[in-house]
Amino acid sequence: MTFYESVYKHLLSRIDAEWIHDAVVGGLRVAGRIAPARALIESVYGVPPMPVEALGLTFDHPLGMAGGFDKEGECLAATAALGFSFVEVGTVTPRPQPGNPQPRIFRLVEDQGLINRMGFPGKGMEVLARNLERQRVPGLRIGISLGKNKETPLADAHEDYTAGLRRLYALGDFFAINISSPNTPELRKLQSSAYLSDLLARLRAQIGDLAGEEKPKPLLVKISPDLGWGEIDEVLDLCLQHGIEGIIATNTTRNREGLTGKNRIEEGGLSGVPLRERSTAVIRHIREQVGDKLVIIGVGGVFSGGDLREKLDAGATLVQAYTGFIYRGPAFVKRVMGEYRDSVRE
Ligand SMILES: Cc1cc2nc3c(=O)[nH]c(=O)nc-3n(C[C@H](O)[C@H](O)[C@H](O)COP(=O)(O)O)c2cc1C
């Protein structure tokens, strides 16, 4: 057990998970602004490049921070110093909203998982835009995850997503359409063709307008691991039909099979080790269905270099992690990338 893992087990896991999360994000925000602190973090935790070409962009290596960690885009510099090659900020909604009542993040230490029912709390797209405008971090690729406000009816959801796209287009390298969070009532219905076809057509048209003469920036759809194969295939067909560049697979699951942690009864989306196999199976299925027509960003339960490799071997080009970083701590990227590098050298 590393020093961090021991501190996590004996101390951090006893404190409210969201309180710690906010403290970590706050600490990273401050550290990122102080050049010597940033340089120190980078010298300890930085990783050598292993470049990946995807979505018309070059990434320093395949591992990025998943959506939901840096919701307001506050700690880009420190995220880069911790070794992540990209970050998906958000999910952001057009207007500020409080999200669900606290507590809303629960640890399942025995299962190496988390359950969250955040419900997109946030300060809204204006604050995210201002935060992103203030920071330019060379080398760090920025994805922006777009969502809808809780009170926006499904029939009008496209207005929220297109509003986010318009306000934030200049500030991101790619855009993730989050229609798979289990914590906003009915959001996941947007994955059905009845809504998705219209939503993607409108987003595509909007991004075309924003791009003008230039090539539009990539749009990706983030899907739920709880869709059946047939439902996934429908999403894939629509993505291909509407010129979507990629899929982020997957969001958190409502499945609770095999869990032992006492918090398994909590409502919300489960992430971490219990999600790992399912998300890899979804990645493999997508790759088999679409060949190289869509880029896949794989996410779910990546804790080690072996897990990263499994996602890449299944068909992902890029990989993200969130829960693994929480359990493994600041050396997470260095360790995962080191293990991955060793495994491909063997
Ligand atoms: C506390 C928490 C908040 C999250 N918030 C978001 C979010 O706002 N948007 C999103 O697309 N995914 C969100 N996710 C899901 C992650 O991006 C990721 O898809 C999922 O956790 C699986 O990856 P992991 O096992 O590496 O954590 C959140 C996950 C956690 C644990």
CSV table of C-alpha atoms and ligand atoms in Angstrom, one decimal:
chain,number,residue,atom,x,y,z
A,1,MET,CA,0.0,0.0,0.0
A,2,THR,CA,1.4,3.4,-0.9
A,3,PHE,CA,1.5,6.3,1.6
A,4,TYR,CA,-1.5,7.9,-0.1
A,5,GLU,CA,-3.5,4.7,-0.1
A,6,SER,CA,-2.8,4.3,3.6
A,7,VAL,CA,-3.8,7.9,4.3
A,8,TYR,CA,-6.9,7.4,2.2
A,9,LYS,CA,-7.9,4.2,4.0
A,10,HIS,CA,-7.3,5.5,7.6
A,11,LEU,CA,-8.1,9.2,7.3
A,12,LEU,CA,-9.7,10.5,4.1
A,13,SER,CA,-12.3,7.7,3.7
A,14,ARG,CA,-13.8,8.8,7.1
A,15,ILE,CA,-14.5,12.4,5.9
A,16,ASP,CA,-17.4,13.4,3.6
A,17,ALA,CA,-16.4,12.5,0.0
A,18,GLU,CA,-17.6,15.7,-1.5
A,19,TRP,CA,-15.9,17.9,1.1
A,20,ILE,CA,-12.6,16.2,0.3
A,21,HIS,CA,-13.3,16.5,-3.5
A,22,ASP,CA,-13.9,20.3,-3.1
A,23,ALA,CA,-10.8,20.7,-1.0
A,24,VAL,CA,-8.7,18.8,-3.5
A,25,VAL,CA,-10.0,20.9,-6.4
A,26,GLY,CA,-9.4,24.1,-4.4
A,27,GLY,CA,-5.9,23.0,-3.5
A,28,LEU,CA,-5.1,22.1,-7.2
A,29,ARG,CA,-6.6,25.5,-8.3
A,30,VAL,CA,-4.2,27.4,-6.0
A,31,ALA,CA,-1.2,25.1,-6.6
A,32,GLY,CA,-1.7,25.5,-10.4
A,33,ARG,CA,-1.5,29.3,-10.1
A,34,ILE,CA,1.8,29.3,-8.2
A,35,ALA,CA,4.5,28.6,-10.8
A,36,PRO,CA,7.0,26.9,-8.3
A,37,ALA,CA,4.3,24.7,-6.9
A,38,ARG,CA,3.2,23.7,-10.4
A,39,ALA,CA,6.8,23.0,-11.4
A,40,LEU,CA,7.3,20.9,-8.3
A,41,ILE,CA,4.2,18.8,-8.9
A,42,GLU,CA,5.3,18.3,-12.5
A,43,SER,CA,8.8,17.3,-11.6
A,44,VAL,CA,7.4,14.7,-9.2
A,45,TYR,CA,4.4,13.4,-11.1
A,46,GLY,CA,5.0,14.3,-14.8
A,47,VAL,CA,5.2,11.5,-17.3
A,48,PRO,CA,7.2,11.2,-20.6
A,49,PRO,CA,5.1,11.7,-23.8
A,50,MET,CA,3.7,8.7,-25.7
A,51,PRO,CA,1.8,10.7,-28.3
A,52,VAL,CA,-1.6,9.7,-29.7
A,53,GLU,CA,-3.3,11.2,-32.7
A,54,ALA,CA,-7.1,11.3,-32.4
A,55,LEU,CA,-10.0,13.6,-33.3
A,56,GLY,CA,-7.6,15.6,-35.5
A,57,LEU,CA,-5.5,16.5,-32.4
A,58,THR,CA,-2.3,15.3,-30.8
A,59,PHE,CA,-2.5,14.1,-27.2
A,60,ASP,CA,0.7,13.7,-25.2
A,61,HIS,CA,-0.4,10.2,-24.2
A,62,PRO,CA,-3.8,8.3,-24.0
A,63,LEU,CA,-4.8,9.0,-20.4
A,64,GLY,CA,-7.1,11.9,-19.4
A,65,MET,CA,-9.3,13.0,-16.5
A,66,ALA,CA,-13.0,12.0,-17.0
A,67,GLY,CA,-16.0,14.4,-16.8
A,68,GLY,CA,-17.2,15.6,-13.5
A,69,PHE,CA,-14.0,16.0,-11.6
A,70,ASP,CA,-13.2,19.6,-12.6
A,71,LYS,CA,-16.8,20.8,-13.2
A,72,GLU,CA,-16.0,24.5,-13.4
A,73,GLY,CA,-12.7,24.2,-15.2
A,74,GLU,CA,-10.8,25.6,-12.3
A,75,CYS,CA,-7.6,23.5,-12.1
A,76,LEU,CA,-6.3,22.9,-15.6
A,77,ALA,CA,-2.7,23.8,-14.8
A,78,ALA,CA,-2.5,21.4,-11.9
A,79,THR,CA,-4.3,18.6,-13.8
A,80,ALA,CA,-1.6,18.9,-16.5
A,81,ALA,CA,1.1,19.0,-13.9
A,82,LEU,CA,-0.3,15.7,-12.4
A,83,GLY,CA,0.4,14.2,-15.8
A,84,PHE,CA,-3.1,14.0,-17.4
A,85,SER,CA,-2.9,14.6,-21.2
A,86,PHE,CA,-6.5,15.9,-21.4
A,87,VAL,CA,-9.4,16.8,-19.2
A,88,GLU,CA,-13.1,16.8,-19.8
A,89,VAL,CA,-14.5,19.8,-17.8
A,90,GLY,CA,-18.1,20.0,-16.8
A,91,THR,CA,-20.7,18.6,-17.2
A,92,VAL,CA,-21.9,22.2,-17.5
A,93,THR,CA,-25.5,23.4,-17.7
A,94,PRO,CA,-26.5,26.7,-19.3
A,95,ARG,CA,-27.8,28.1,-16.0
A,96,PRO,CA,-26.5,27.6,-12.5
A,97,GLN,CA,-28.3,24.9,-10.4
A,98,PRO,CA,-27.7,23.3,-7.0
A,99,GLY,CA,-27.9,19.6,-7.9
A,100,ASN,CA,-29.2,17.1,-5.6
A,101,PRO,CA,-29.2,17.5,-1.8
A,102,GLN,CA,-26.0,16.4,0.0
A,103,PRO,CA,-24.6,13.9,0.8
A,104,ARG,CA,-24.4,12.7,-2.8
A,105,ILE,CA,-21.1,11.0,-3.2
A,106,PHE,CA,-20.6,7.6,-1.4
A,107,ARG,CA,-17.5,5.4,-1.1
A,108,LEU,CA,-17.6,1.7,-1.5
A,109,VAL,CA,-14.0,1.1,-0.3
A,110,GLU,CA,-14.4,-2.7,-0.2
A,111,ASP,CA,-15.4,-2.7,-3.9
A,112,GLN,CA,-13.1,0.1,-5.0
A,113,GLY,CA,-16.0,2.1,-6.2
A,114,LEU,CA,-18.0,5.3,-5.7
A,115,ILE,CA,-21.7,6.0,-6.0
A,116,ASN,CA,-22.7,9.5,-6.9
A,117,ARG,CA,-26.0,11.3,-7.4
A,118,MET,CA,-24.6,14.8,-8.0
A,119,GLY,CA,-27.3,15.9,-10.5
A,120,PHE,CA,-25.1,18.4,-12.3
A,121,PRO,CA,-24.5,21.0,-9.6
A,122,GLY,CA,-22.6,23.9,-11.0
A,123,LYS,CA,-22.3,27.6,-11.6
A,124,GLY,CA,-23.4,27.4,-15.2
A,125,MET,CA,-21.7,28.0,-18.6
A,126,GLU,CA,-20.8,31.7,-18.0
A,127,VAL,CA,-18.5,30.8,-15.1
A,128,LEU,CA,-17.0,27.9,-16.9
A,129,ALA,CA,-16.3,30.1,-19.9
A,130,ARG,CA,-14.6,32.8,-17.8
A,131,ASN,CA,-12.5,30.2,-16.1
A,132,LEU,CA,-11.4,28.7,-19.4
A,133,GLU,CA,-10.7,32.1,-20.9
A,134,ARG,CA,-8.3,32.9,-18.0
A,135,GLN,CA,-6.2,29.7,-18.4
A,136,ARG,CA,-4.1,28.5,-21.3
A,137,VAL,CA,-2.2,25.4,-20.5
A,138,PRO,CA,0.2,24.3,-23.3
A,139,GLY,CA,-0.2,20.6,-24.2
A,140,LEU,CA,-3.4,20.0,-22.2
A,141,ARG,CA,-6.3,19.1,-24.4
A,142,ILE,CA,-9.7,20.3,-23.2
A,143,GLY,CA,-13.0,18.5,-23.7
A,144,ILE,CA,-16.2,20.2,-22.6
A,145,SER,CA,-19.1,18.1,-21.4
A,146,LEU,CA,-22.4,19.6,-22.1
A,147,GLY,CA,-25.6,18.9,-20.2
A,148,LYS,CA,-29.1,20.3,-19.6
A,149,ASN,CA,-30.6,22.0,-16.6
A,150,LYS,CA,-32.9,19.8,-14.5
A,151,GLU,CA,-36.0,21.9,-15.2
A,152,THR,CA,-35.6,21.9,-19.0
A,153,PRO,CA,-38.2,19.5,-20.5
A,154,LEU,CA,-36.7,16.8,-22.7
A,155,ALA,CA,-38.5,18.2,-25.7
A,156,ASP,CA,-36.5,21.4,-25.3
A,157,ALA,CA,-33.2,19.8,-24.2
A,158,HIS,CA,-31.6,20.6,-27.5
A,159,GLU,CA,-31.8,24.3,-26.6
A,160,ASP,CA,-29.6,23.8,-23.5
A,161,TYR,CA,-27.0,21.7,-25.4
A,162,THR,CA,-26.8,24.2,-28.3
A,163,ALA,CA,-26.6,27.1,-25.9
A,164,GLY,CA,-23.6,25.4,-24.2
A,165,LEU,CA,-22.0,24.7,-27.6
A,166,ARG,CA,-22.4,28.4,-28.7
A,167,ARG,CA,-21.0,29.9,-25.5
A,168,LEU,CA,-18.1,27.4,-25.2
A,169,TYR,CA,-17.1,26.5,-28.7
A,170,ALA,CA,-14.0,28.7,-28.9
A,171,LEU,CA,-12.7,27.3,-25.6
A,172,GLY,CA,-12.6,23.5,-26.1
A,173,ASP,CA,-10.8,21.1,-28.3
A,174,PHE,CA,-13.8,18.7,-28.4
A,175,PHE,CA,-17.3,18.5,-27.0
A,176,ALA,CA,-19.0,15.7,-25.1
A,177,ILE,CA,-22.8,15.4,-25.2
A,178,ASN,CA,-23.7,14.0,-21.9
A,179,ILE,CA,-27.0,12.1,-22.3
A,180,SER,CA,-26.1,9.3,-19.9
A,181,SER,CA,-26.0,10.6,-16.4
A,182,PRO,CA,-28.4,8.6,-14.2
A,183,ASN,CA,-28.9,11.6,-11.9
A,184,THR,CA,-30.9,14.0,-13.9
A,185,PRO,CA,-34.5,12.7,-14.2
A,186,GLU,CA,-35.2,11.3,-17.7
A,187,LEU,CA,-31.9,12.4,-19.1
A,188,ARG,CA,-31.0,9.0,-20.4
A,189,LYS,CA,-34.1,8.9,-22.5
A,190,LEU,CA,-32.2,11.3,-24.8
A,191,GLN,CA,-30.3,8.2,-25.9
A,192,SER,CA,-33.4,6.8,-27.7
A,193,SER,CA,-33.8,7.5,-31.4
A,194,ALA,CA,-37.0,9.4,-30.7
A,195,TYR,CA,-34.9,12.3,-29.2
A,196,LEU,CA,-31.4,11.6,-30.3
A,197,SER,CA,-31.8,12.0,-34.0
A,198,ASP,CA,-33.2,15.5,-33.7
A,199,LEU,CA,-30.7,16.4,-31.0
A,200,LEU,CA,-27.7,15.3,-33.0
A,201,ALA,CA,-29.0,17.0,-36.2
A,202,ARG,CA,-29.4,20.3,-34.3
A,203,LEU,CA,-26.0,20.0,-32.7
A,204,ARG,CA,-24.3,19.2,-36.0
A,205,ALA,CA,-26.0,22.2,-37.7
A,206,GLN,CA,-25.0,24.5,-34.8
A,207,ILE,CA,-21.4,23.4,-34.8
A,208,GLY,CA,-21.3,23.8,-38.6
A,209,ASP,CA,-22.4,27.4,-38.2
A,210,LEU,CA,-19.9,28.0,-35.5
A,211,ALA,CA,-17.0,26.6,-37.5
A,212,GLY,CA,-17.8,28.8,-40.6
A,213,GLU,CA,-15.2,28.0,-43.2
A,214,GLU,CA,-13.1,25.8,-40.9
A,215,LYS,CA,-13.5,22.2,-40.0
A,216,PRO,CA,-15.9,21.8,-37.1
A,217,LYS,CA,-14.5,20.7,-33.8
A,218,PRO,CA,-15.2,17.1,-32.8
A,219,LEU,CA,-18.5,16.2,-31.1
A,220,LEU,CA,-18.7,13.0,-29.1
A,221,VAL,CA,-21.7,11.3,-27.4
A,222,LYS,CA,-21.2,9.8,-23.9
A,223,ILE,CA,-23.3,6.7,-23.4
A,224,SER,CA,-24.5,4.6,-20.5
A,225,PRO,CA,-23.2,1.1,-19.7
A,226,ASP,CA,-26.8,0.1,-19.0
A,227,LEU,CA,-28.0,0.2,-22.6
A,228,GLY,CA,-28.7,-3.1,-24.3
A,229,TRP,CA,-26.6,-4.0,-27.4
A,230,GLY,CA,-29.6,-3.1,-29.7
A,231,GLU,CA,-29.9,0.3,-28.0
A,232,ILE,CA,-26.2,0.9,-28.4
A,233,ASP,CA,-26.4,0.0,-32.1
A,234,GLU,CA,-29.2,2.5,-32.6
A,235,VAL,CA,-27.0,5.2,-31.0
A,236,LEU,CA,-24.1,4.2,-33.2
A,237,ASP,CA,-26.2,4.4,-36.4
A,238,LEU,CA,-27.5,7.8,-35.5
A,239,CYS,CA,-23.9,9.0,-34.7
A,240,LEU,CA,-22.7,7.8,-38.0
A,241,GLN,CA,-25.7,9.3,-39.8
A,242,HIS,CA,-25.1,12.7,-38.2
A,243,GLY,CA,-21.3,12.9,-38.6
A,244,ILE,CA,-20.5,12.5,-34.9
A,245,GLU,CA,-16.8,11.9,-34.4
A,246,GLY,CA,-16.8,9.6,-31.4
A,247,ILE,CA,-18.3,7.9,-28.4
A,248,ILE,CA,-17.3,8.1,-24.7
A,249,ALA,CA,-17.9,4.7,-23.2
A,250,THR,CA,-19.1,4.8,-20.5
A,251,ASN,CA,-20.8,6.8,-17.8
A,252,THR,CA,-21.7,5.3,-14.4
A,253,THR,CA,-24.0,2.3,-14.0
A,254,ARG,CA,-27.2,1.6,-12.0
A,255,ASN,CA,-26.2,-2.0,-11.8
A,256,ARG,CA,-25.4,-3.2,-8.2
A,257,GLU,CA,-24.4,-6.8,-8.8
A,258,GLY,CA,-21.6,-8.3,-6.7
A,259,LEU,CA,-21.1,-5.3,-4.4
A,260,THR,CA,-20.3,-5.7,-0.7
A,261,GLY,CA,-19.8,-2.1,0.5
A,262,LYS,CA,-22.6,-0.9,2.9
A,263,ASN,CA,-23.2,2.1,0.7
A,264,ARG,CA,-24.4,-0.1,-2.2
A,265,ILE,CA,-28.0,0.7,-1.3
A,266,GLU,CA,-27.5,4.4,-2.2
A,267,GLU,CA,-29.2,5.8,-5.2
A,268,GLY,CA,-27.0,7.1,-8.1
A,269,GLY,CA,-24.4,6.0,-10.6
A,270,LEU,CA,-21.7,3.5,-9.7
A,271,SER,CA,-18.1,4.0,-10.9
A,272,GLY,CA,-14.7,2.3,-10.3
A,273,VAL,CA,-13.7,-1.3,-10.3
A,274,PRO,CA,-17.2,-2.8,-10.4
A,275,LEU,CA,-17.8,-0.9,-13.7
A,276,ARG,CA,-14.6,-1.9,-15.4
A,277,GLU,CA,-15.6,-5.1,-17.2
A,278,ARG,CA,-18.9,-3.8,-18.5
A,279,SER,CA,-17.4,-0.6,-19.9
A,280,THR,CA,-14.6,-2.6,-21.6
A,281,ALA,CA,-17.3,-4.9,-23.1
A,282,VAL,CA,-19.2,-1.9,-24.4
A,283,ILE,CA,-16.0,-0.5,-26.0
A,284,ARG,CA,-15.3,-3.9,-27.7
A,285,HIS,CA,-18.9,-4.0,-29.0
A,286,ILE,CA,-18.7,-0.5,-30.4
A,287,ARG,CA,-15.4,-1.2,-32.2
A,288,GLU,CA,-16.8,-4.4,-33.7
A,289,GLN,CA,-19.8,-2.6,-34.9
A,290,VAL,CA,-18.2,0.5,-36.4
A,291,GLY,CA,-14.6,-0.4,-37.2
A,292,ASP,CA,-12.6,2.8,-37.3
A,293,LYS,CA,-15.5,5.1,-38.2
A,294,LEU,CA,-15.8,6.5,-34.7
A,295,VAL,CA,-13.2,7.4,-32.1
A,296,ILE,CA,-13.8,5.7,-28.8
A,297,ILE,CA,-12.8,7.3,-25.5
A,298,GLY,CA,-12.9,4.4,-23.0
A,299,VAL,CA,-13.7,5.1,-19.3
A,300,GLY,CA,-14.7,3.0,-16.3
A,301,GLY,CA,-12.6,1.4,-13.6
A,302,VAL,CA,-9.1,2.2,-14.8
A,303,PHE,CA,-6.8,1.8,-11.8
A,304,SER,CA,-3.6,0.4,-13.4
A,305,GLY,CA,-1.6,0.2,-16.6
A,306,GLY,CA,-3.2,-3.2,-17.2
A,307,ASP,CA,-6.6,-1.7,-17.1
A,308,LEU,CA,-5.6,1.1,-19.5
A,309,ARG,CA,-4.2,-1.5,-21.9
A,310,GLU,CA,-7.4,-3.6,-21.7
A,311,LYS,CA,-9.4,-0.5,-22.8
A,312,LEU,CA,-7.0,0.3,-25.6
A,313,ASP,CA,-6.9,-3.4,-26.8
A,314,ALA,CA,-10.7,-3.4,-26.7
A,315,GLY,CA,-10.8,-0.5,-29.2
A,316,ALA,CA,-10.4,2.7,-27.3
A,317,THR,CA,-8.0,5.3,-28.7
A,318,LEU,CA,-8.0,7.5,-25.6
A,319,VAL,CA,-8.9,6.6,-22.0
A,320,GLN,CA,-10.2,8.5,-19.0
A,321,ALA,CA,-10.3,7.9,-15.3
A,322,TYR,CA,-11.9,9.5,-12.3
A,323,THR,CA,-12.4,7.0,-9.4
A,324,GLY,CA,-9.0,5.4,-9.9
A,325,PHE,CA,-7.4,8.9,-9.3
A,326,ILE,CA,-9.5,9.3,-6.1
A,327,TYR,CA,-8.3,5.9,-4.7
A,328,ARG,CA,-4.7,6.0,-5.9
A,329,GLY,CA,-3.9,9.7,-5.4
A,330,PRO,CA,-1.6,12.2,-7.1
A,331,ALA,CA,0.9,9.6,-8.5
A,332,PHE,CA,-2.0,7.9,-10.4
A,333,VAL,CA,-1.1,9.0,-13.9
A,334,LYS,CA,2.6,8.4,-13.4
A,335,ARG,CA,2.0,4.9,-12.1
A,336,VAL,CA,-0.6,3.9,-14.7
A,337,MET,CA,1.4,5.2,-17.6
A,338,GLY,CA,4.6,3.6,-16.2
A,339,GLU,CA,2.9,0.2,-15.9
A,340,TYR,CA,1.4,0.6,-19.4
A,341,ARG,CA,4.7,1.6,-20.9
A,342,ASP,CA,6.4,-1.5,-19.3
A,343,SER,CA,3.6,-3.8,-20.5
A,344,VAL,CA,4.0,-2.7,-24.2
A,345,ARG,CA,7.8,-3.0,-24.0
A,346,GLU,CA,7.6,-6.6,-22.9
B,1,LIG,C1,-18.4,12.1,-8.3
B,1,LIG,C2,-18.6,11.9,-9.8
B,1,LIG,C3,-19.1,12.8,-10.6
B,1,LIG,C4,-19.3,12.6,-11.9
B,1,LIG,N1,-19.8,13.6,-12.7
B,1,LIG,C5,-19.8,13.4,-14.1
B,1,LIG,C6,-20.3,14.5,-14.9
B,1,LIG,O1,-20.6,15.6,-14.5
B,1,LIG,N2,-20.3,14.3,-16.2
B,1,LIG,C7,-20.0,13.1,-16.8
B,1,LIG,O2,-20.0,12.9,-18.0
B,1,LIG,N3,-19.5,12.1,-16.0
B,1,LIG,C8,-19.5,12.2,-14.7
B,1,LIG,N4,-19.0,11.2,-13.9
B,1,LIG,C9,-18.7,9.9,-14.5
B,1,LIG,C10,-17.2,9.8,-14.9
B,1,LIG,O3,-16.9,10.7,-15.9
B,1,LIG,C11,-16.9,8.4,-15.5
B,1,LIG,O4,-17.7,8.2,-16.7
B,1,LIG,C12,-17.3,7.3,-14.5
B,1,LIG,O5,-17.0,7.6,-13.2
B,1,LIG,C13,-16.5,6.0,-14.8
B,1,LIG,O6,-15.1,6.2,-14.7
B,1,LIG,P1,-14.3,5.8,-13.4
B,1,LIG,O7,-14.6,4.4,-13.0
B,1,LIG,O8,-12.9,6.0,-13.8
B,1,LIG,O9,-14.7,6.8,-12.4
B,1,LIG,C14,-18.9,11.4,-12.5
B,1,LIG,C15,-18.3,10.4,-11.7
B,1,LIG,C16,-18.1,10.6,-10.4
B,1,LIG,C17,-17.5,9.5,-9.5
